Amino acid sequence: YVRRIPIAWRKAEYTTTMALAALRDQAPDEPVFMVAHYLDTHTPYLPPAPYDRLFYPGEPGREFEPVPDPLGPRLARSAIPLYHRAWIGFAADPEWVVAQYDGAIRYLDSWLQVLTQAFQARSGGEAVVVVTADHGEVLLENDESMFDHIGIRAAVLRVPLLLTGSGLTAGRTPGTALNGVIAATIAEIA
């Protein structure tokens, strides 16, 4: 896949390294609010090894073998077929692409853990860390077009909202939360 931007710009390792440097630059007694924007779970999903094969076992190259429901027809329904073809190439198995997405999430999780631990260490365990997304991703749901976030669909509208930190009760809250109220929630917690 040809990129105009260096690959390091897209990787969680680079984003986390820059965030940690910014965190170190802050006076230890000052409160910190930071937004770190990760792109690993945006197309093209390009997790580094070993994450690229973690959810798609077998020999490299297996993704090009014929499968019952190949990528070709799905690419034809894509809103951006040339982009997808440039990234996916001639892989046949849609599950390979989903495995790349899952690998990108696992890779990103490993670096979010590093950043969260740094915040907790800096704050003596008092930091509140919020993880959310600006959109979801259509993978293979309902035989729709794939691997995008175009349109108003449940897969695009549902995003994670995770909060961790001192004083927060573990659990899951049913219902809907709006990204627009996250700042108010953080201010209330602080």
mmCIF file of N, CA and C in Angstrom, residues 47 51-52 54-56 94-104:
data_model
loop_
_atom_site.group_PDB
_atom_site.id
_atom_site.type_symbol
_atom_site.label_atom_id
_atom_site.label_comp_id
_atom_site.label_asym_id
_atom_site.label_seq_id
_atom_site.Cartn_x
_atom_site.Cartn_y
_atom_site.Cartn_z
ATOM 1 N N PRO A 47 -1.633 -4.106 11.074
ATOM 2 C CA PRO A 47 -0.937 -4.378 12.329
ATOM 3 C C PRO A 47 0.434 -4.986 12.065
ATOM 4 N N TYR A 51 0.970 -9.417 15.346
ATOM 5 C CA TYR A 51 -0.463 -9.143 15.398
ATOM 6 C C TYR A 51 -1.158 -9.380 14.057
ATOM 7 N N ASP A 52 -0.421 -9.286 12.968
ATOM 8 C CA ASP A 52 -1.009 -9.466 11.636
ATOM 9 C C ASP A 52 -1.450 -10.910 11.384
ATOM 10 N N LEU A 54 -2.139 -13.052 14.218
ATOM 11 C CA LEU A 54 -2.665 -13.522 15.493
ATOM 12 C C LEU A 54 -4.071 -14.106 15.371
ATOM 13 N N PHE A 55 -4.906 -13.515 14.552
ATOM 14 C CA PHE A 55 -6.297 -13.949 14.425
ATOM 15 C C PHE A 55 -6.570 -14.644 13.095
ATOM 16 N N TYR A 56 -5.543 -14.916 12.343
ATOM 17 C CA TYR A 56 -5.684 -15.608 11.056
ATOM 18 C C TYR A 56 -4.584 -16.656 10.973
ATOM 19 N N PRO A 94 -12.548 -12.646 3.156
ATOM 20 C CA PRO A 94 -12.953 -11.505 3.986
ATOM 21 C C PRO A 94 -12.520 -11.657 5.445
ATOM 22 N N GLU A 95 -12.452 -12.891 5.919
ATOM 23 C CA GLU A 95 -12.053 -13.110 7.312
ATOM 24 C C GLU A 95 -10.613 -12.668 7.561
ATOM 25 N N TRP A 96 -9.788 -12.678 6.526
ATOM 26 C CA TRP A 96 -8.417 -12.191 6.672
ATOM 27 C C TRP A 96 -8.430 -10.697 7.013
ATOM 28 N N VAL A 97 -9.299 -9.942 6.352
ATOM 29 C CA VAL A 97 -9.363 -8.507 6.616
ATOM 30 C C VAL A 97 -9.866 -8.258 8.038
ATOM 31 N N VAL A 98 -10.882 -9.011 8.450
ATOM 32 C CA VAL A 98 -11.386 -8.890 9.821
ATOM 33 C C VAL A 98 -10.268 -9.241 10.812
ATOM 34 N N ALA A 99 -9.477 -10.254 10.492
ATOM 35 C CA ALA A 99 -8.358 -10.635 11.357
ATOM 36 C C ALA A 99 -7.322 -9.510 11.443
ATOM 37 N N GLN A 100 -7.131 -8.769 10.356
ATOM 38 C CA GLN A 100 -6.214 -7.624 10.391
ATOM 39 C C GLN A 100 -6.757 -6.538 11.315
ATOM 40 N N TYR A 101 -8.068 -6.311 11.263
ATOM 41 C CA TYR A 101 -8.716 -5.341 12.156
ATOM 42 C C TYR A 101 -8.541 -5.776 13.615
ATOM 43 N N ASP A 102 -8.827 -7.057 13.885
ATOM 44 C CA ASP A 102 -8.681 -7.574 15.248
ATOM 45 C C ASP A 102 -7.228 -7.473 15.722
ATOM 46 N N GLY A 103 -6.286 -7.756 14.818
ATOM 47 C CA GLY A 103 -4.878 -7.617 15.164
ATOM 48 C C GLY A 103 -4.504 -6.174 15.469
ATOM 49 N N ALA A 104 -5.072 -5.246 14.710
ATOM 50 C CA ALA A 104 -4.816 -3.822 14.953
ATOM 51 C C ALA A 104 -5.359 -3.404 16.315
#
